[in-house]
Amino acid sequence: MTVTLADVAARAGVSAATVSRVLNSNYPVAEATRDRVLRAVAELEYVANGPASALAAATSDLVGILVNDVADPFFGVLASAVQSEMSGDGTSGGEKLAVVCNTGGSPERELTYLTLLHRQRAGAVVLTGGATEDPAHTAALAARVARLSAAGTQVVLCGRPPLPAGATAGAGGSAEAPVAGGRAAGAASAAASPASAADAGPAPLTVAFDNRGGARSLTEHLVALGHRRIGCVAGPEGLTTTRHRLEGHRAALATHGIEDVPGRTVHGAYDRASGYAAAHELLRRDEDLTAVVAANDTVALGVCAALREHGLRVPEDVSVAGFDDLPFSMDAVPALTTVRLPLTEAGARAGRLAMGREPAPADGVVLLSSELVIRKSTAPPYS
Amino acid sequence: MTVTLADVAARAGVSAATVSRVLNSNYPVAEATRDRVLRAVAELEYVANGPASALAAATSDLVGILVNDVADPFFGVLASAVQSEMSGDGTSGGEKLAVVCNTGGSPERELTYLTLLHRQRAGAVVLTGGATEDPAHTAALAARVARLSAAGTQVVLCGRPPLPAGATAGAGGSAEAPVAGGRAAGAASAAASPASAADAGPAPLTVAFDNRGGARSLTEHLVALGHRRIGCVAGPEGLTTTRHRLEGHRAALATHGIEDVPGRTVHGAYDRASGYAAAHELLRRDEDLTAVVAANDTVALGVCAALREHGLRVPEDVSVAGFDDLPFSMDAVPALTTVRLPLTEAGARAGRLAMGREPAPADGVVLLSSELVIRKSTAPPYS
DNA sequence: TCACGCATAGAAAGCGCTTTCCATCGCGAG
DNA sequence: CTCGCGATGGAAAGCGCTTTCTATGCGTGA
């Protein structure tokens, strides 16, 4: 079988306890003994049994990161930043296994992964990805998060809004135990309630982007250039991010007394195909748009492609603006005007917060501001 | 504390053994009993302790995926495919926690993660990322992989060549136990050697790309168009992928009797900045290049940017070809001519192989062929 | 010189689960 | 009517590690 602690102990001529102490270096061990143990470990090529350690110590060195899709640059960059921060970047010796989980944007898989991470007794979890506004899912999510917290796991939401305060405590009890009848039920819940208050554990933290402000400044940039007929390819309906960006866009319009024509807004997914389709639809409804703000950079690329097919030049005929400032945006032709979200900073801070390497803000929320990046895809209309 | 198996058992009025059997459904349990247990589980919101299960069952439901950088689309797409295949895609109930680990391209971190995964007793590991040709690292890697295999973990290499056959067995013993002296040493190794032969476990499998063939067809495409002065921005030196692509390129040149001028090849990293710098360098050396083949699509983007700065149009003045056919390549302007690597298929097959859902080929290697994709960035010279 | 305290290391009790025996029950066969 | 067997469920032994509690050996002050 595999080499165990006992084997190492035997080889080094010490007890298992001593080996454990050497490896976890949290107890005084004489130099000579330590050397002997370390040598035995090397000779035997001993690799500790993680599950056993986790069981005994009641905590594992696993930390999780949930993303919608690693293949999407937005999440890729975010995940990369979070991970390098969480796994200690190889610097500190405290090796954590930072793992990223792909939810594929599915709320169910999100819950599943949260449970799986809970099951693994992960030490921390960073949750990114679109937050749906579906109350049922929000409640279920809040309940899961509350349970993770209760188990001592630090949860950090990144790039999404904080969980509704009430839901955290409320949903767990009501939504999750539909079959509360039975003989022991009364006693159990009576015992559980006070405990849950005490066991609340680390409160969930949040690192969010100022989507509203970013969208607003983007549209204002367009308005400042002279655009009045601005199309909007918004993200999927029912996502807070979508709503916030749309609100920012509308706020800018309102500020400048521009009518918000409903037909000029089309919803779609955060991918190129949606942008392509949406742009065609927008053009079908109104041939005279002079600008289009897209849900994000990827969508903007699709919009540009559709525009080109219509024989329209960007930005001479139609200006196009993206969002996120993904890596490829500066290389697009024309280079995309967009709103830069501090993805790397967000990921890093979320990671640090999760690992307790950065003090949590009083209200538990870090709001990161965005920055308008003006490049070549926007210009005055009719130029 | 947390709810344990025993709590559920008590609540359901059965023994812990029964609860375990219900949850792992691998033993006949009467319908009524099962219902009672399931209800208790729901009421108590029981979440099994993964480490404990893993310890008792001597296997965890963790499966790992190693990549260089999730923020890089190449790995993002690959990881996404592997993961959706490994985590059962939500279809089968056998929930695995498929986790992706970012090595950042560092051989050390690669080894570290392998050890960490071993420590967690991962059920399977898919290893992607550039394979260095450094013998020391290759040996160390082979040794780690051998140990994982010995522990029963199925290892699958994806998008990289198979491990050298000899190294797998050889390196473990010689490279890893430098301090073999000591009283118990003789006995231990005597016992270990026969065991390691028996414990060999599942042999590592490989899913590789035909980099050589792809590069060759790409350069031949250029030659067929009439190009003779072809620059080459190769990947980092010391990587097998780099070497294979370069060999393919040179083979094509040789076939058509075109001299392989050393100065026309420049090495760089797999990123945009390298492509940009390399193109400038290439132009400095030879103003009259009519085409450039890049290490991959991302690099090609950088090459295009540099060319543009030189006032050269693509493809009218200089043709540019990429490699990989990443998602953004079709949207580039001009759309990139490139070699499509079946990333998704590779990831999916690697995932299936790792999970034992697909029979392993006799020689343990699956070679996926590439496909030349001709788009707008290549054209006849001087046109 | 002797007791006392400190620095080390060992013994052993679990951590929560899986799984191998066994015990029990109910039933049809002899 | 009794015996044996299949179908269920329980008891208990670990899995490999951490950690408390305890024992030992030594140096030191009185």
XYZ file of C-alpha atoms in Angstrom, chain B:
383
model
C -21.582 21.102 15.502
C -22.406 19.970 12.077
C -24.879 17.268 11.346
C -23.237 13.868 11.083
C -24.226 10.500 9.780
C -25.036 9.422 13.292
C -27.464 12.293 13.701
C -29.269 11.272 10.577
C -29.306 7.676 11.715
C -30.779 8.615 15.062
C -33.394 10.788 13.457
C -34.378 8.045 11.043
C -34.249 5.404 13.727
C -31.739 3.254 11.902
C -28.036 2.600 12.188
C -25.284 4.636 10.637
C -24.484 1.741 8.364
C -27.925 1.894 6.855
C -27.724 5.605 6.209
C -24.416 5.146 4.481
C -25.879 2.408 2.364
C -28.839 4.500 1.355
C -26.646 7.402 0.365
C -24.248 5.314 -1.620
C -27.012 3.104 -2.966
C -24.850 0.070 -3.347
C -26.713 -2.296 -1.124
C -30.304 -3.419 -0.892
C -32.296 -1.295 1.520
C -36.027 -1.641 1.929
C -38.083 1.072 0.308
C -39.644 2.270 3.546
C -36.307 2.483 5.317
C -34.809 4.357 2.456
C -37.585 6.911 2.529
C -37.194 7.431 6.217
C -33.480 7.997 5.841
C -33.862 10.336 2.911
C -36.381 12.360 4.807
C -34.081 12.626 7.790
C -31.285 13.731 5.501
C -33.473 16.450 4.051
C -34.797 17.603 7.382
C -31.385 17.817 8.932
C -29.851 19.317 5.795
C -27.164 16.732 6.081
C -24.062 17.232 3.958
C -21.639 14.359 4.123
C -18.123 14.980 5.291
C -16.102 14.446 2.156
C -12.760 13.902 3.819
C -14.225 11.284 6.076
C -15.771 9.468 3.145
C -12.597 9.709 1.185
C -10.606 8.357 4.076
C -12.878 5.435 4.703
C -13.405 4.606 1.062
C -9.788 5.293 0.153
C -10.783 7.408 -2.809
C -12.134 10.882 -3.242
C -14.525 12.278 -5.771
C -12.066 14.964 -6.742
C -10.665 15.026 -10.235
C -8.090 17.559 -11.349
C -7.209 19.448 -14.478
C -3.894 21.244 -14.773
C -3.545 24.137 -17.179
C -0.987 26.837 -17.778
C -3.344 29.728 -17.527
C -7.103 29.777 -17.462
C -7.060 33.314 -18.782
C -5.549 32.049 -22.017
C -8.353 31.029 -24.381
C -6.442 27.971 -25.514
C -6.482 26.530 -22.017
C -9.820 28.020 -21.193
C -11.490 26.118 -23.981
C -9.590 22.961 -23.202
C -10.327 23.139 -19.491
C -13.945 23.832 -20.123
C -14.264 20.771 -22.316
C -12.402 18.517 -19.937
C -14.347 19.714 -17.001
C -17.778 19.343 -18.467
C -16.860 15.818 -19.409
C -15.362 14.914 -16.083
C -17.968 16.396 -13.846
C -20.509 14.272 -15.605
C -22.019 17.339 -17.167
C -24.708 17.156 -14.541
C -26.173 14.157 -16.299
C -25.056 11.105 -14.414
C -25.584 11.382 -10.714
C -22.010 10.480 -9.862
C -21.049 13.962 -8.868
C -17.362 14.539 -9.148
C -15.717 17.750 -8.166
C -13.744 18.615 -11.275
C -11.251 21.289 -10.418
C -8.878 23.202 -12.588
C -5.483 24.221 -11.334
C -3.464 27.081 -12.764
C 0.205 26.347 -13.030
C 1.004 29.674 -14.645
C 3.290 27.715 -16.918
C 5.705 27.092 -14.111
C 7.131 23.583 -13.955
C 7.487 23.874 -10.202
C 3.869 24.738 -9.707
C 2.969 21.905 -11.999
C 4.781 19.497 -9.720
C 3.312 21.133 -6.655
C -0.203 20.762 -7.944
C 0.410 17.174 -8.866
C 1.520 16.495 -5.337
C -1.420 18.374 -3.919
C -3.778 16.375 -6.078
C -2.040 13.213 -5.004
C -2.404 14.278 -1.427
C -6.108 14.764 -1.977
C -6.212 11.314 -3.498
C -7.803 12.663 -6.661
C -9.459 9.997 -8.743
C -8.117 11.289 -12.037
C -5.906 14.023 -13.371
C -5.734 15.623 -16.794
C -2.482 17.346 -17.450
C -2.342 19.990 -20.154
C 0.175 22.717 -20.770
C 3.478 23.067 -22.459
C 5.897 20.224 -21.976
C 9.421 21.416 -21.464
C 12.239 19.422 -22.923
C 14.358 19.969 -19.856
C 15.389 16.427 -18.893
C 15.461 17.179 -15.192
C 11.941 18.456 -15.140
C 10.703 15.746 -17.439
C 12.151 13.145 -15.107
C 10.663 14.768 -12.047
C 7.319 15.010 -13.757
C 7.435 11.412 -14.880
C 8.247 10.374 -11.337
C 5.296 12.296 -9.936
C 3.002 10.877 -12.545
C 4.240 7.392 -11.826
C 3.430 7.852 -8.195
C -0.031 9.087 -8.981
C -0.590 6.086 -11.176
C 0.678 3.810 -8.457
C -1.861 5.358 -6.152
C -4.558 4.361 -8.605
C -5.085 7.739 -10.199
C -5.655 7.752 -13.932
C -3.457 10.408 -15.479
C -4.159 11.746 -18.952
C -1.839 14.098 -20.773
C -3.704 16.379 -23.105
C -2.273 18.550 -25.836
C 1.232 17.440 -25.037
C 3.353 14.470 -26.027
C 3.444 11.226 -24.060
C 5.946 10.980 -21.255
C 9.181 9.244 -22.274
C 8.613 5.585 -21.562
C 11.792 4.936 -19.646
C 11.489 7.908 -17.357
C 8.257 6.745 -15.831
C 9.782 3.816 -14.041
C 13.399 4.849 -13.935
C 13.313 8.336 -12.507
C 11.229 7.500 -9.481
C 13.858 5.383 -7.897
C 17.018 7.161 -8.850
C 16.085 10.802 -8.874
C 13.861 10.870 -5.875
C 15.654 8.999 -3.127
C 19.112 10.499 -2.997
C 19.592 9.640 0.672
C 19.030 5.928 0.488
C 21.348 5.049 3.348
C 20.268 4.065 6.854
C 19.400 0.907 8.623
C 15.930 0.275 7.248
C 16.779 1.402 3.751
C 17.659 -1.991 2.429
C 14.558 -3.636 3.663
C 12.342 -0.825 2.518
C 13.540 -0.684 -1.026
C 13.595 -4.434 -1.279
C 9.965 -4.413 -0.312
C 9.142 -1.441 -2.476
C 10.546 -2.589 -5.769
C 8.383 -5.633 -6.363
C 5.429 -3.731 -5.040
C 5.858 -0.849 -7.422
C 5.753 -3.259 -10.297
C 2.508 -4.728 -9.093
C 1.081 -1.372 -7.982
C 1.795 0.260 -11.310
C -1.872 1.163 -11.558
C -3.477 2.669 -14.641
C -0.882 3.662 -17.195
C -0.830 7.331 -18.187
C -2.756 8.055 -21.382
C -2.197 10.801 -23.911
C -4.315 12.894 -26.232
C -1.994 14.812 -28.509
C -2.286 17.190 -31.416
C -0.559 16.816 -34.715
C 1.394 20.036 -34.398
C 3.953 19.016 -36.924
C 1.436 18.162 -39.597
C -0.570 21.286 -38.920
C 2.423 23.574 -39.175
C 3.507 21.833 -42.295
C 0.216 22.268 -44.077
C 0.114 25.892 -43.046
C 3.483 26.685 -44.532
C 2.627 24.691 -47.610
C -0.452 26.807 -48.023
C 1.747 29.883 -47.986
C 4.193 28.355 -50.431
C 1.341 27.370 -52.704
C 0.233 30.989 -52.725
C 3.660 31.870 -54.015
C 5.475 32.975 -50.868
C 9.183 32.296 -50.581
C 10.378 34.725 -47.951
C 8.445 33.468 -44.952
C 9.179 34.688 -41.458
C 8.478 32.492 -38.468
C 7.620 33.607 -34.973
C 8.100 30.411 -33.022
C 7.043 29.730 -29.451
C 9.356 29.570 -26.443
C 12.429 27.473 -26.938
C 12.612 24.246 -25.052
C 8.969 23.314 -25.451
C 8.056 20.267 -27.472
C 5.119 22.055 -29.013
C 7.417 24.762 -30.273
C 9.810 22.250 -31.699
C 7.132 20.251 -33.447
C 5.574 23.269 -35.092
C 8.959 24.469 -36.171
C 9.816 21.083 -37.586
C 6.619 21.052 -39.577
C 7.369 24.489 -40.925
C 10.872 23.489 -41.945
C 9.730 20.255 -43.484
C 7.400 22.201 -45.734
C 10.189 24.568 -46.680
C 12.524 21.687 -47.433
C 9.958 19.873 -49.503
C 9.702 22.845 -51.803
C 13.382 23.533 -51.955
C 13.178 26.788 -50.059
C 16.188 27.651 -48.018
C 15.583 27.841 -44.291
C 17.242 31.160 -43.497
C 18.014 31.129 -39.743
C 17.420 34.842 -39.357
C 13.834 34.427 -40.389
C 12.929 32.564 -37.238
C 12.457 34.317 -33.916
C 11.398 32.741 -30.642
C 9.025 34.292 -28.161
C 6.312 33.554 -25.639
C 2.793 32.579 -26.570
C 1.390 36.030 -26.120
C 0.560 39.110 -28.078
C 3.480 41.189 -26.878
C 5.921 38.576 -28.093
C 4.335 38.522 -31.489
C 4.510 42.265 -31.652
C 8.175 42.391 -30.697
C 9.100 39.446 -32.879
C 7.506 40.973 -35.940
C 9.457 44.166 -35.452
C 12.618 42.160 -35.140
C 11.844 40.121 -38.213
C 11.206 43.238 -40.242
C 14.415 44.756 -39.021
C 16.295 41.782 -40.338
C 14.511 41.464 -43.616
C 12.280 44.165 -44.981
C 11.054 41.992 -47.782
C 9.228 39.222 -46.008
C 5.987 38.467 -47.740
C 4.519 36.215 -45.060
C 4.800 35.354 -41.382
C 3.654 32.229 -39.616
C 3.025 32.829 -35.938
C 3.347 30.501 -32.985
C -0.360 30.799 -32.367
C -3.305 33.085 -32.988
C -2.615 35.370 -30.088
C 0.903 35.905 -31.323
C -0.460 36.476 -34.808
C -2.510 39.356 -33.493
C 0.609 40.978 -32.183
C 2.336 40.397 -35.486
C -0.512 42.083 -37.326
C -0.336 45.053 -35.009
C 3.389 45.475 -35.588
C 2.975 45.110 -39.334
C 0.335 47.765 -39.359
C 2.659 50.101 -37.539
C 5.150 49.565 -40.300
C 2.562 50.671 -42.758
C 2.164 47.174 -44.100
C -1.267 45.841 -44.904
C -2.385 42.300 -44.150
C -2.678 40.388 -46.383
C -1.944 42.715 -49.318
C 1.638 43.395 -48.293
C 2.314 40.596 -45.882
C 0.338 37.442 -45.199
C -0.006 36.305 -41.596
C -1.020 32.900 -40.340
C -1.868 31.822 -36.845
C -2.307 28.499 -35.107
C -4.976 26.955 -32.831
C -8.027 28.709 -34.278
C -9.064 30.273 -31.033
C -12.551 31.735 -30.778
C -11.492 35.287 -31.532
C -9.568 34.400 -34.689
C -12.566 34.463 -36.960
C -13.409 37.931 -35.744
C -10.033 39.432 -36.213
C -9.679 41.841 -39.095
C -8.627 40.328 -41.352
C -9.969 37.000 -40.173
C -7.003 34.793 -39.427
C -5.889 31.925 -41.600
C -4.885 29.334 -39.071
C -4.720 25.676 -38.142
C -7.681 24.463 -36.201
C -6.849 22.232 -33.310
C -9.816 20.194 -32.117
C -9.585 21.655 -28.626
C -13.038 20.719 -27.511
C -12.752 17.198 -28.814
C -9.362 16.800 -27.212
C -10.649 18.017 -23.869
C -13.700 15.829 -24.037
C -11.759 12.722 -24.927
C -9.153 13.375 -22.297
C -11.930 13.781 -19.775
C -13.641 10.598 -20.853
C -10.398 8.661 -20.863
C -9.639 9.932 -17.386
C -13.012 8.841 -16.137
C -12.740 5.498 -17.815
C -15.755 6.285 -19.943
C -13.880 5.557 -23.129
C -11.663 2.564 -23.840
C -7.999 3.445 -23.918
C -6.188 2.875 -27.202
C -3.685 0.038 -27.194
C -0.632 2.268 -27.252
C -2.152 4.759 -24.872
C -2.015 7.601 -27.348
C -4.779 9.375 -29.196
C -3.452 11.580 -31.971
C -5.871 14.224 -33.109
C -5.389 15.706 -36.517
C -5.551 19.381 -37.258
C -7.238 21.216 -40.063
C -6.085 24.117 -42.147
C -8.557 26.974 -42.016
C -8.018 29.490 -44.773
C -9.471 32.899 -44.110
C -8.521 36.432 -45.018
C -5.098 37.014 -43.587
C -3.232 35.158 -46.277
C -3.073 35.973 -49.963
C -0.604 35.714 -52.841
C 2.416 37.999 -52.430
C 2.639 41.401 -54.164
C -1.022 41.378 -54.987
